[in-house]
Amino acid sequence: MGRVSRVEGLLARMTLVEKLGQLTMSSAGFTVTGPVIAGDSTEAIRRGEVGNLLNLVGGEPVRALQRVAVEESRLGIPLLLAFDVVHGHRTLFPVPLAEAGALDAELWARTARAAAVEAAADGIAMTFAPMLDVARDPRWGRGVEGPGEDPMLASRFAAAKVEGFQGGDLTRDDALAAVAKHYCAYGAVTAGRDYASVDVSERTLREVYLPPFDAALGAGVAAVMPAFTDLAGVPLTAHRGLLRDRLRRRLGFEGVIVTDYHAIAELIVHGVAADLAEAAALALEAGVDIDMMSGAFRHGLPLALERGRVDLQTIDAAVRRVLTLKERLGLFADPYRRGKAALPAAVRARHRALAREAACRSLVLLKNDREVLPFGPTLRRLAVVGPLADAPLEMAGPWPGAGADDAPVSVIAGLRAALPAVQIHCAAGVPIGTPAQAVAAECAGPPDYPAAADSAPPPESDLAAALGLCESADAVVLCVGEAARMSGEAASRGALDLPGSQREFAEAVCRRAAARGVPVIVVLFSGRPLAVPWLVQAADAVLAAWFPGSEAGAAIADVLCGRVGPSARTAITWPRAVGQVPLFFGERPSGRPANRDDPYTSKYLDFPVAPLFPFGHGLTYGRFRYTGLRANRERIEEHESLEVSVDLVNEGAHAAEETVFLFTHPRTSSVSRPILELKAFAKVALAAGASGTVTLRLAGADLRTLGADLEPQFEPGAVDLLVGPCADREQLHVLGLIKERAGR
Ligand code: GLC
C-alpha cells in the first residue's frame, strides 16, 4: 500500500477512541521524567487507546508491547516508542553544553548518529532531542542540555544533531525521529527559575530563540516539542501564533508536534483553560498532535467535540500526521525493525572510542598558569582529591540515557591507567553536599523545598587524609563541582558556587599546596558556569569538565598528561557573580557603556562588569600570535560573499588546535545591533613553531538584519569584522567592510 492510501485507509476505519489513541503518548516507567506517573498501558494499547509510549527501553519489552499493538488491537497500528536520547544512549557523550564547545559540526553529527544506533537497537524510534534552547542565565538548570548562549552556534548544532539522529532516511533500522525542543525561548525563564514565565520582545524571539529551531526545520527535523512555559502570557502548548500560524502555515512544517510532559493539563494551571476539555481544544487548535501524559486528548476531546469547541477534521489532520510519521519511520512495513538484535561488541567499542574523543574535545582549559599542564616527566606522586575524584556515576550528567551498561570512567581510574609509574593517592575529603548547604547562611532559613537529603558530614578521617595527601605530592588534582542532578530539568540554582562545604575544602587544599609550592589543578564538574573567581585565583590550572560522559576519566587524563591537547571553548559566558546574570556577549550597547572613570555609565558599584571568562574562552597547550588580518574584498553586496583570512604562528612549546571566531558589528544601523554577533568559526592545528592561515567565509546574506518593522533588510553602511579567539573585544583584530546596495 502507498503511504497516503494506507494512512487514509486507516483513518477512514478508525473510531474516535482509536483516533484519540494515536494522539496519546504515555510513559512506560523505565525511568521517571515528569510529575505524573502512568500505570500499565498494556490494556489501553490493546484497546487502541494509547498509540505512543515514552520511557520504554530494551528490545524485548518493546517487542512485547509492540506485539500487543500490532497483533492484538483492532487495527494493528504500531506503537511509536520515544525516549530522551540527549547526549548518548548506552554510551554517554559529553553533555550538549560541553560538546557545543568543541565547535565541530562533524563531531556533533557523529555522536548523535552513534546514539541513534544504540537507541534503535533498544527499540526506540524517536528521541526528544536536540534541545535547542539558547541559554544566557546559568541559574537555569537546563542550559546543560543545550548548545549555549549564541543563536548561530546553536543553529549549526541543531542541523548537525538532526542529521545525526535521523541519518537522512527515517526508514533505516537505526534512524531516530528527532524532536526539536523546547519551542521556544524556554531559556529566558524569569529569574532562571525552571518552568517560570517568559516574556521577551518579538525582536529577541526572532534574532535569538527561533533561529536554532529554523535550522532544525531546515535539516528536516521530524517533530517539534513546545516548551512548558508561556510567552508573554500565551503558553507555547496552545500558541496558535507560533505553532499553527508560523510552524505549520508560514513554514509549511508537516511533521508532528508533541507536547512536553503533562503540558496540556497544565494549561489549566496557566489559567487559560477552565477544564481538561478546554485545554485539549486549545492545544489541538494550536496545532498539537500528540498529548504526552496529560490524558487531555483521550479524555477531554470527546467533551470538546460535544461542546462544538473542536471539529473532527482537525482531529483527523493530527491523526494523519502521526500515522504519516509512523509510515516514514517504516513502522507499518516492519513494526519490529528496531530492537531486533543487540549491538556487536565492536560497535560499542567504537562508540566508547568516540566518547573519549568527544570528551577530550569538550574539556575547556580555563587557566594554566606557569604552564603547569601538561604533566611533565618528573611527576612521581600525585594527590587526587575532592568529592568528584572517584564519582563515576556523576560523570554521566543529568540525562544519563538508558544508563551506561558499564559505569563511566572516573578521574582516578583514568589517571591511574594513564600514569602507571606514578604513585597516585585519592581521597574525597568532603562530600559533594547540596546547593542549599553552600548558601544556608545567606538564606538564613529553610529553602522553599523539602531539604534535599544532605550528604552526611565528612568523616574526619577522610578530610584529614585528603589534606594529608597534599603534604607529600608533587601535584594535586582537585576534583570539585556539582552533582549530575544539580543541573538539568527542575534544577535551577539561586547561587552559582560550589555546593556543600567544597569551598572550605578547596581553599584548605590550595593553601597547603601553595605552602609547599605544589601546583593545584582543579577539574571542575558542572552543568552550568560557576561563579568561582576565588577558586580560579587560588588554583594554578582549571579544567572545566562539565559532565564528560562514559569516558570522562580517560579523557581528563589524556588532556592532563598531554596525550591530547585541550581545544574546546566555552559556549556560554562565565559570570564572576550571580548578580551579573544575565551576562552574554550579544548584548546591545548602552548609550553609556561601562567606563570605570565615569560614574555615569552602565556598571555596578560592587562588581566588575566583565565576566570571569567570556564566550569562546579556552586555552590550548600552544600559544598563538595573530597577524595579517585581511579580506578578499572591501565592499560587499547582499548576494555576494567574502573571505576573511588571518595568519597564526604557534609560539608555544606544544602542538595545538586553535579556534578562530569571526564576529561583526555595524558601526551604524537603523536598529541598534548587539555589541558582537558571531558569524563564523574555523580551526587550525599547528605544531610548535609552525605557521598557518585561517580563512573564514562570510556571505552578504549573513549581514542582513531585522529592520524596525522586523522585516529582513540589507542595510548599506560600514561594518566591523572582528576576528580572534573569543568574545573579548580586547583580544579581537578589526577590519572594516562596506555593505552596499546591489549595482552601486
Ligand atoms: C520532560 C522534559 C522534556 C522531556 C520530556 C520527556 O519533562 O521537559 O525535555 O523530553 O519530559 O521525558
PDB file of N, CA and C and ligand atoms in Angstrom, residues 33-34 54-55 84 128 142 145 181-182 186 225 228 260-261 292 399 489, ligand 1:
ATOM      1  N   THR A  33      10.344  10.924  34.157  1.00  0.00           N
ATOM      2  CA  THR A  33      10.794  12.228  33.645  1.00  0.00           C
ATOM      3  C   THR A  33       9.711  13.283  33.822  1.00  0.00           C
ATOM      4  N   GLY A  34       8.816  13.059  34.766  1.00  0.00           N
ATOM      5  CA  GLY A  34       7.796  14.083  34.976  1.00  0.00           C
ATOM      6  C   GLY A  34       7.010  13.797  36.240  1.00  0.00           C
ATOM      7  N   LEU A  54       6.544   6.620  25.804  1.00  0.00           N
ATOM      8  CA  LEU A  54       7.899   7.097  26.076  1.00  0.00           C
ATOM      9  C   LEU A  54       8.436   6.323  27.267  1.00  0.00           C
ATOM     10  N   ASN A  55       9.741   6.351  27.429  1.00  0.00           N
ATOM     11  CA  ASN A  55      10.392   5.731  28.575  1.00  0.00           C
ATOM     12  C   ASN A  55      10.183   4.221  28.637  1.00  0.00           C
ATOM     13  N   ASP A  84      14.366  10.021  25.819  1.00  0.00           N
ATOM     14  CA  ASP A  84      15.285  11.171  25.847  1.00  0.00           C
ATOM     15  C   ASP A  84      16.716  10.721  25.598  1.00  0.00           C
ATOM     16  N   PHE A 128      13.691  12.662  22.108  1.00  0.00           N
ATOM     17  CA  PHE A 128      13.322  14.039  22.462  1.00  0.00           C
ATOM     18  C   PHE A 128      14.610  14.872  22.512  1.00  0.00           C
ATOM     19  N   ARG A 142      18.704  23.998  32.857  1.00  0.00           N
ATOM     20  CA  ARG A 142      18.625  23.234  31.618  1.00  0.00           C
ATOM     21  C   ARG A 142      19.592  23.712  30.540  1.00  0.00           C
ATOM     22  N   GLU A 145      21.660  21.094  28.807  1.00  0.00           N
ATOM     23  CA  GLU A 145      21.112  20.197  27.762  1.00  0.00           C
ATOM     24  C   GLU A 145      21.219  20.799  26.374  1.00  0.00           C
ATOM     25  N   LYS A 181      13.401  20.701  20.545  1.00  0.00           N
ATOM     26  CA  LYS A 181      12.730  21.146  21.780  1.00  0.00           C
ATOM     27  C   LYS A 181      13.570  22.184  22.471  1.00  0.00           C
ATOM     28  N   HIS A 182      12.989  23.048  23.328  1.00  0.00           N
ATOM     29  CA  HIS A 182      11.568  23.199  23.668  1.00  0.00           C
ATOM     30  C   HIS A 182      11.144  24.532  23.048  1.00  0.00           C
ATOM     31  N   TYR A 186      12.469  29.014  26.032  1.00  0.00           N
ATOM     32  CA  TYR A 186      12.406  28.414  27.375  1.00  0.00           C
ATOM     33  C   TYR A 186      13.601  28.873  28.208  1.00  0.00           C
ATOM     34  N   MET A 225       8.727  19.980  19.884  1.00  0.00           N
ATOM     35  CA  MET A 225       8.076  19.951  21.196  1.00  0.00           C
ATOM     36  C   MET A 225       7.984  21.364  21.736  1.00  0.00           C
ATOM     37  N   PHE A 228       7.121  24.096  28.079  1.00  0.00           N
ATOM     38  CA  PHE A 228       6.115  24.164  29.152  1.00  0.00           C
ATOM     39  C   PHE A 228       5.620  25.595  29.351  1.00  0.00           C
ATOM     40  N   ASP A 260       5.199  18.662  25.750  1.00  0.00           N
ATOM     41  CA  ASP A 260       6.050  18.213  26.840  1.00  0.00           C
ATOM     42  C   ASP A 260       5.145  17.502  27.858  1.00  0.00           C
ATOM     43  N   TYR A 261       5.782  16.971  28.852  1.00  0.00           N
ATOM     44  CA  TYR A 261       5.169  16.038  29.788  1.00  0.00           C
ATOM     45  C   TYR A 261       4.006  16.679  30.579  1.00  0.00           C
ATOM     46  N   MET A 292       1.436  14.321  25.501  1.00  0.00           N
ATOM     47  CA  MET A 292       2.283  13.487  26.344  1.00  0.00           C
ATOM     48  C   MET A 292       1.775  13.539  27.777  1.00  0.00           C
ATOM     49  N   TRP A 399      21.045  13.745  32.123  1.00  0.00           N
ATOM     50  CA  TRP A 399      20.201  12.906  31.251  1.00  0.00           C
ATOM     51  C   TRP A 399      21.015  11.673  30.881  1.00  0.00           C
ATOM     52  N   GLU A 489      16.690  19.361  34.233  1.00  0.00           N
ATOM     53  CA  GLU A 489      15.323  19.817  34.486  1.00  0.00           C
ATOM     54  C   GLU A 489      15.056  19.962  35.979  1.00  0.00           C
TER      55      GLU A 489
HETATM   56  C1  GLC B   1      10.458  16.337  30.469  1.00  0.00           C
HETATM   57  C2  GLC B   1      11.279  17.382  29.729  1.00  0.00           C
HETATM   58  C3  GLC B   1      11.457  17.092  28.262  1.00  0.00           C
HETATM   59  C4  GLC B   1      11.492  15.596  28.043  1.00  0.00           C
HETATM   60  C5  GLC B   1      10.119  15.049  28.398  1.00  0.00           C
HETATM   61  C6  GLC B   1      10.050  13.524  28.252  1.00  0.00           C
HETATM   62  O1  GLC B   1       9.585  16.978  31.337  1.00  0.00           O
HETATM   63  O2  GLC B   1      10.842  18.728  29.830  1.00  0.00           O
HETATM   64  O3  GLC B   1      12.663  17.734  27.833  1.00  0.00           O
HETATM   65  O4  GLC B   1      11.800  15.296  26.700  1.00  0.00           O
HETATM   66  O5  GLC B   1       9.710  15.418  29.695  1.00  0.00           O
HETATM   67  O6  GLC B   1      10.885  12.921  29.153  1.00  0.00           O
END
